[in-house]
Tab-separated table of C-alpha atoms and ligand atoms in Angstrom:
chain	number	residue	atom	x	y	z
A	1	MET	CA	-26.963	-20.642	9.962
A	2	ASN	CA	-24.679	-22.688	12.197
A	3	GLU	CA	-22.008	-23.190	9.548
A	4	PRO	CA	-18.264	-23.408	10.112
A	5	PHE	CA	-16.032	-20.346	9.676
A	6	SER	CA	-15.582	-19.617	5.945
A	7	PRO	CA	-14.936	-16.650	3.623
A	8	ALA	CA	-17.813	-14.565	2.260
A	9	ALA	CA	-18.712	-14.543	-1.443
A	10	LEU	CA	-18.834	-11.177	-3.201
A	11	ALA	CA	-22.303	-10.634	-4.713
A	12	PHE	CA	-24.292	-7.534	-5.638
A	13	ARG	CA	-28.007	-6.939	-6.180
A	14	ASP	CA	-29.173	-5.153	-9.319
A	15	ASP	CA	-29.329	-1.830	-7.438
A	16	GLY	CA	-25.613	-2.127	-6.534
A	17	THR	CA	-26.158	-3.124	-2.902
A	18	LEU	CA	-23.730	-5.730	-1.548
A	19	TYR	CA	-25.648	-8.912	-0.796
A	20	SER	CA	-25.009	-12.129	1.169
A	21	PRO	CA	-26.394	-15.196	-0.638
A	22	ARG	CA	-25.643	-17.204	2.531
A	23	HIS	CA	-27.896	-15.020	4.689
A	24	ASP	CA	-30.217	-13.755	1.953
A	25	ASP	CA	-29.707	-10.237	3.274
A	26	ILE	CA	-27.911	-7.017	2.326
A	27	TYR	CA	-24.776	-5.582	3.966
A	28	HIS	CA	-25.980	-1.983	3.915
A	29	SER	CA	-28.957	0.193	3.078
A	30	ALA	CA	-29.618	0.873	-0.614
A	31	ALA	CA	-29.755	4.539	0.472
A	32	GLY	CA	-25.965	4.501	1.046
A	33	ALA	CA	-23.517	2.519	3.162
A	34	LEU	CA	-21.510	5.483	4.471
A	35	ALA	CA	-24.563	7.621	5.137
A	36	GLN	CA	-26.100	4.684	7.001
A	37	ALA	CA	-22.937	4.227	9.097
A	38	ARG	CA	-22.961	7.904	10.019
A	39	HIS	CA	-26.656	8.058	10.871
A	40	VAL	CA	-27.242	4.705	12.535
A	41	PHE	CA	-23.923	4.056	14.264
A	42	LEU	CA	-21.986	7.301	14.775
A	43	ARG	CA	-24.649	9.925	15.407
A	44	SER	CA	-26.880	7.524	17.318
A	45	ASN	CA	-24.007	6.763	19.704
A	46	GLY	CA	-23.417	10.489	20.250
A	47	LEU	CA	-20.269	10.599	18.100
A	48	PRO	CA	-18.105	12.545	17.596
A	49	GLU	CA	-19.027	14.475	20.795
A	50	ARG	CA	-18.663	11.552	23.226
A	51	TRP	CA	-15.049	10.750	22.419
A	52	ARG	CA	-14.021	14.372	23.132
A	53	SER	CA	-14.158	13.880	26.909
A	54	LYS	CA	-12.006	10.728	26.911
A	55	ALA	CA	-8.331	9.879	26.459
A	56	ARG	CA	-9.259	6.479	25.037
A	57	PHE	CA	-12.540	5.749	23.261
A	58	SER	CA	-13.522	2.148	22.663
A	59	ILE	CA	-16.126	0.677	20.312
A	60	ILE	CA	-17.302	-2.904	19.896
A	61	GLU	CA	-19.133	-4.041	16.791
A	62	THR	CA	-20.980	-7.239	15.951
A	63	GLY	CA	-20.357	-7.974	12.242
A	64	PHE	CA	-17.361	-6.311	10.508
A	65	GLY	CA	-18.485	-6.994	6.911
A	66	LEU	CA	-16.744	-4.484	4.636
A	67	GLY	CA	-15.654	-2.343	7.564
A	68	ILE	CA	-17.747	0.615	6.424
A	69	ASN	CA	-18.673	1.453	10.016
A	70	PHE	CA	-15.026	1.222	11.039
A	71	LEU	CA	-13.884	3.415	8.134
A	72	ALA	CA	-16.603	6.026	8.771
A	73	THR	CA	-15.633	6.087	12.467
A	74	TRP	CA	-11.892	6.291	11.816
A	75	PHE	CA	-12.454	9.072	9.248
A	76	ALA	CA	-14.670	11.108	11.621
A	77	TRP	CA	-12.195	10.602	14.474
A	78	ARG	CA	-9.259	11.733	12.323
A	79	ASP	CA	-11.194	14.744	11.156
A	80	ASP	CA	-11.984	15.902	14.690
A	81	THR	CA	-9.352	18.145	16.282
A	82	SER	CA	-10.908	17.494	19.737
A	83	ARG	CA	-10.773	13.685	19.414
A	84	SER	CA	-9.662	11.245	22.106
A	85	ASP	CA	-5.943	10.352	22.126
A	86	THR	CA	-6.711	6.840	20.953
A	87	LEU	CA	-9.526	4.956	19.244
A	88	GLU	CA	-9.984	1.240	19.938
A	89	PHE	CA	-12.375	-0.634	17.651
A	90	LEU	CA	-13.082	-4.330	18.160
A	91	SER	CA	-15.255	-6.160	15.659
A	92	VAL	CA	-16.228	-9.789	15.175
A	93	GLU	CA	-16.674	-11.559	11.868
A	94	LYS	CA	-17.359	-15.201	11.028
A	95	TYR	CA	-17.424	-14.855	7.232
A	96	PRO	CA	-14.658	-12.390	6.240
A	97	PHE	CA	-14.074	-11.295	2.652
A	98	SER	CA	-10.710	-11.948	1.043
A	99	ALA	CA	-8.515	-8.830	0.764
A	100	ASP	CA	-9.188	-8.694	-3.007
A	101	ASP	CA	-12.948	-8.886	-2.559
A	102	LEU	CA	-12.823	-6.328	0.232
A	103	GLN	CA	-11.049	-3.942	-2.134
A	104	ARG	CA	-13.555	-4.601	-4.946
A	105	ALA	CA	-16.441	-4.041	-2.557
A	106	HIS	CA	-14.921	-0.774	-1.267
A	107	GLU	CA	-14.444	0.497	-4.811
A	108	ALA	CA	-18.067	-0.308	-5.630
A	109	ILE	CA	-19.710	0.849	-2.402
A	110	ILE	CA	-17.840	3.691	-0.714
A	111	GLY	CA	-18.388	6.449	-3.282
A	112	ASP	CA	-16.328	9.029	-1.351
A	113	ALA	CA	-12.754	9.599	-2.535
A	114	SER	CA	-11.661	10.996	0.832
A	115	ILE	CA	-12.323	7.650	2.567
A	116	MET	CA	-10.490	5.529	-0.018
A	117	PRO	CA	-6.966	6.037	1.409
A	118	LEU	CA	-8.204	4.614	4.719
A	119	ALA	CA	-9.921	1.742	2.903
A	120	ASP	CA	-6.637	0.999	1.107
A	121	GLU	CA	-4.751	0.948	4.412
A	122	LEU	CA	-7.306	-1.479	5.802
A	123	VAL	CA	-6.962	-3.775	2.781
A	124	ALA	CA	-3.156	-3.629	3.006
A	125	ALA	CA	-3.288	-4.689	6.674
A	126	TRP	CA	-6.037	-7.326	6.174
A	127	PRO	CA	-5.166	-10.600	7.966
A	128	ALA	CA	-5.246	-14.205	6.788
A	129	LEU	CA	-8.680	-15.776	6.402
A	130	ALA	CA	-8.335	-18.049	9.401
A	131	PRO	CA	-10.088	-18.006	12.765
A	132	GLY	CA	-8.198	-15.928	15.332
A	133	VAL	CA	-7.660	-12.501	16.897
A	134	TYR	CA	-5.854	-9.928	14.737
A	135	ARG	CA	-4.702	-6.510	15.920
A	136	LEU	CA	-4.253	-3.931	13.165
A	137	MET	CA	-2.666	-0.574	14.031
A	138	PHE	CA	-3.162	2.682	12.099
A	139	ASP	CA	-2.233	6.357	12.502
A	140	SER	CA	1.067	5.564	14.259
A	141	GLY	CA	-0.695	3.333	16.760
A	142	ALA	CA	-3.414	5.807	17.790
A	143	VAL	CA	-6.104	3.709	16.077
A	144	ALA	CA	-6.278	0.005	16.904
A	145	LEU	CA	-8.622	-2.359	15.103
A	146	THR	CA	-9.002	-5.763	16.743
A	147	LEU	CA	-10.680	-8.278	14.461
A	148	VAL	CA	-11.944	-11.471	16.013
A	149	PHE	CA	-12.604	-13.951	13.220
A	150	ALA	CA	-14.961	-16.420	14.880
A	151	ASP	CA	-18.638	-17.069	15.458
A	152	ILE	CA	-20.196	-14.245	17.476
A	153	ALA	CA	-20.613	-16.159	20.766
A	154	ASP	CA	-17.118	-17.567	20.657
A	155	ALA	CA	-15.678	-14.205	19.539
A	156	LEU	CA	-17.309	-12.278	22.379
A	157	ARG	CA	-16.043	-14.864	24.868
A	158	GLN	CA	-12.518	-14.443	23.456
A	159	ALA	CA	-12.902	-10.657	23.761
A	160	LEU	CA	-13.426	-10.993	27.533
A	161	ALA	CA	-9.663	-11.535	27.820
A	162	LEU	CA	-8.867	-8.333	25.873
A	163	ASN	CA	-9.716	-5.503	28.316
A	164	VAL	CA	-12.372	-4.008	26.019
A	165	ASP	CA	-14.640	-1.831	28.218
A	166	ALA	CA	-16.536	-0.406	25.225
A	167	ASP	CA	-17.981	3.114	25.320
A	168	ALA	CA	-20.188	2.440	22.283
A	169	ILE	CA	-21.678	-0.695	20.747
A	170	TYR	CA	-22.559	-1.064	17.058
A	171	LEU	CA	-25.051	-3.923	16.602
A	172	ASP	CA	-24.852	-4.773	12.899
A	173	GLY	CA	-25.432	-8.433	12.187
A	174	PHE	CA	-27.983	-8.918	9.355
A	175	ALA	CA	-31.707	-8.999	10.101
A	176	PRO	CA	-32.579	-10.876	13.314
A	177	ALA	CA	-35.240	-12.920	11.468
A	178	LYS	CA	-32.600	-14.151	9.000
A	179	ASN	CA	-29.662	-14.497	11.389
A	180	PRO	CA	-30.993	-15.080	14.928
A	181	GLU	CA	-27.676	-16.440	16.361
A	182	MET	CA	-26.194	-12.988	15.996
A	183	TRP	CA	-28.881	-11.554	18.289
A	184	ALA	CA	-29.089	-14.290	20.941
A	185	SER	CA	-29.693	-13.077	24.487
A	186	ALA	CA	-26.441	-14.746	25.640
A	187	ASN	CA	-24.496	-12.442	23.291
A	188	PHE	CA	-26.049	-9.382	24.924
A	189	ALA	CA	-25.009	-10.764	28.328
A	190	LEU	CA	-21.424	-10.885	27.025
A	191	LEU	CA	-21.743	-7.366	25.578
A	192	THR	CA	-22.782	-6.137	29.031
A	193	ARG	CA	-19.554	-7.573	30.431
A	194	LEU	CA	-17.545	-6.026	27.586
A	195	SER	CA	-18.923	-2.492	27.958
A	196	ALA	CA	-18.451	0.464	30.304
A	197	PRO	CA	-21.287	1.356	32.728
A	198	ASP	CA	-22.156	4.425	30.593
A	199	ALA	CA	-21.907	2.603	27.254
A	200	THR	CA	-24.389	3.443	24.509
A	201	PHE	CA	-25.549	1.252	21.633
A	202	ALA	CA	-27.277	1.675	18.283
A	203	THR	CA	-28.737	-0.700	15.744
A	204	TYR	CA	-30.807	-0.377	12.577
A	205	THR	CA	-33.268	-3.042	13.742
A	206	SER	CA	-36.301	-2.555	15.986
A	207	SER	CA	-37.142	-6.243	16.294
A	208	GLY	CA	-39.152	-7.326	19.347
A	209	ASP	CA	-36.690	-10.151	20.103
A	210	VAL	CA	-33.796	-7.681	20.141
A	211	LYS	CA	-35.700	-5.340	22.457
A	212	ARG	CA	-36.362	-8.224	24.856
A	213	ALA	CA	-32.731	-9.392	24.763
A	214	LEU	CA	-31.545	-5.832	25.446
A	215	VAL	CA	-33.801	-5.358	28.462
A	216	GLN	CA	-33.039	-8.853	29.859
A	217	ASN	CA	-29.355	-7.942	29.828
A	218	GLY	CA	-29.444	-4.526	31.434
A	219	PHE	CA	-29.891	-2.118	28.505
A	220	GLU	CA	-32.490	0.642	28.127
A	221	TYR	CA	-33.646	1.355	24.586
A	222	ARG	CA	-35.529	4.049	22.677
A	223	LYS	CA	-37.163	3.604	19.309
A	224	VAL	CA	-36.194	6.402	16.907
A	225	ARG	CA	-36.648	7.048	13.197
A	226	GLY	CA	-34.561	4.675	11.074
A	227	PHE	CA	-32.319	5.416	8.085
A	228	GLY	CA	-33.216	5.344	4.391
A	229	GLY	CA	-36.981	5.034	4.717
A	230	LYS	CA	-36.862	2.549	7.610
A	231	ARG	CA	-39.572	3.466	10.082
A	232	ALA	CA	-37.652	2.681	13.263
A	233	MET	CA	-34.339	1.675	14.791
A	234	LEU	CA	-33.123	1.300	18.369
A	235	VAL	CA	-30.683	3.401	20.360
A	236	GLY	CA	-29.920	3.235	24.061
A	237	LYS	CA	-27.493	2.683	26.877
A	238	ARG	CA	-26.602	0.450	29.786
A	239	ALA	CA	-29.343	0.894	32.351
A	240	SER	CA	-28.169	2.611	35.507
A	241	ILE	CA	-28.296	0.472	38.638
A	242	ARG	CA	-30.943	1.939	40.934
A	243	GLU	CA	-29.796	2.692	44.469
A	244	GLU	CA	-32.609	0.625	45.994
A	245	SER	CA	-31.544	-2.462	44.039
A	246	LEU	CA	-27.964	-1.878	45.196
A	247	CYS	CA	-29.230	-1.775	48.797
A	248	ASP	CA	-31.228	-4.965	48.170
A	249	ALA	CA	-28.087	-6.599	46.864
A	250	LEU	CA	-26.129	-5.520	49.942
A	251	THR	CA	-28.625	-6.674	52.588
B	1	SAM	C1	-24.764	-6.204	7.914
B	1	SAM	S1	-23.225	-6.995	7.790
B	1	SAM	C2	-22.127	-5.903	8.658
B	1	SAM	C3	-21.726	-4.671	7.896
B	1	SAM	C4	-20.525	-4.000	8.540
B	1	SAM	N1	-20.722	-3.588	9.898
B	1	SAM	C5	-19.910	-2.883	7.725
B	1	SAM	O1	-19.714	-1.785	8.263
B	1	SAM	O2	-19.565	-3.129	6.561
B	1	SAM	C6	-23.357	-8.296	8.996
B	1	SAM	C7	-22.069	-9.067	9.208
B	1	SAM	O3	-22.269	-10.038	10.239
B	1	SAM	C8	-21.500	-11.188	9.917
B	1	SAM	N2	-22.034	-12.356	10.619
B	1	SAM	C9	-23.180	-13.006	10.355
B	1	SAM	N3	-23.376	-14.025	11.200
B	1	SAM	C10	-22.308	-14.021	12.055
B	1	SAM	C11	-21.949	-14.824	13.184
B	1	SAM	N4	-22.714	-15.849	13.588
B	1	SAM	N5	-20.822	-14.513	13.835
B	1	SAM	C12	-20.024	-13.457	13.427
B	1	SAM	N6	-20.318	-12.682	12.361
B	1	SAM	C13	-21.449	-12.945	11.681
B	1	SAM	C14	-21.693	-11.290	8.413
B	1	SAM	O4	-20.733	-12.113	7.808
B	1	SAM	C15	-21.635	-9.833	7.977
B	1	SAM	O5	-20.337	-9.459	7.611
């Protein structure tokens, strides 16, 4: 799928799920986009609890799509009286929707009136459909969304200059079998550099290639029950550096 940067086409399957003809894959589970975001990405990264101990909580996501994960996170953060002072969310996207299509997709998919005001703010702030880094500010600057419109590898390299230090990683880039570039081992090496030593991650996939890429790049994973009838998904964290390997490195 090594195509140039270009906008996404809005297409739905008969069951109402948003679909990518380019990748022949769906954007979210037929069992519900918001429920999937909450189960797979928030709860599996220990949210909301983990942001309560921090002044600034930072998330990096691979694949912004409709921004359902961002909206679910922003909503949960806003709703939490013990939240961090700020929420930083960086996401990469090579095939963004136009603002009009994003709005149509939100109206069709979100199905929760309390999230719609946030979705409308996102649409109103949506940048031009051109490669680049865009910083969108919400809630008087307490919530920052950085969108990097570029291919994943290039986007993660650009993010190295942005002081990211993610506490949580959302891996959400279409099925590895259909979109292997998104899951290349080199991208996980960049994610290691972009995340804090105690960073966690979650993803709906349990693909063997993803497990190998995670371990090769210093992550520990656990297989847990997936969402919406999926048997398994992966959750985990940056592996701690063992003292003996530190000593080895120092001698
Ligand atoms: C499953 S969807 C993400 C859904 C999204 N996280 C949400 O909350 O709505 C996967 C996304 O990855 C993007 N994508 C696919 N290949 C990519 C690539 N090589 N680089 C960057 N983004 C890519 C797709 O355009 C799509 O928006």
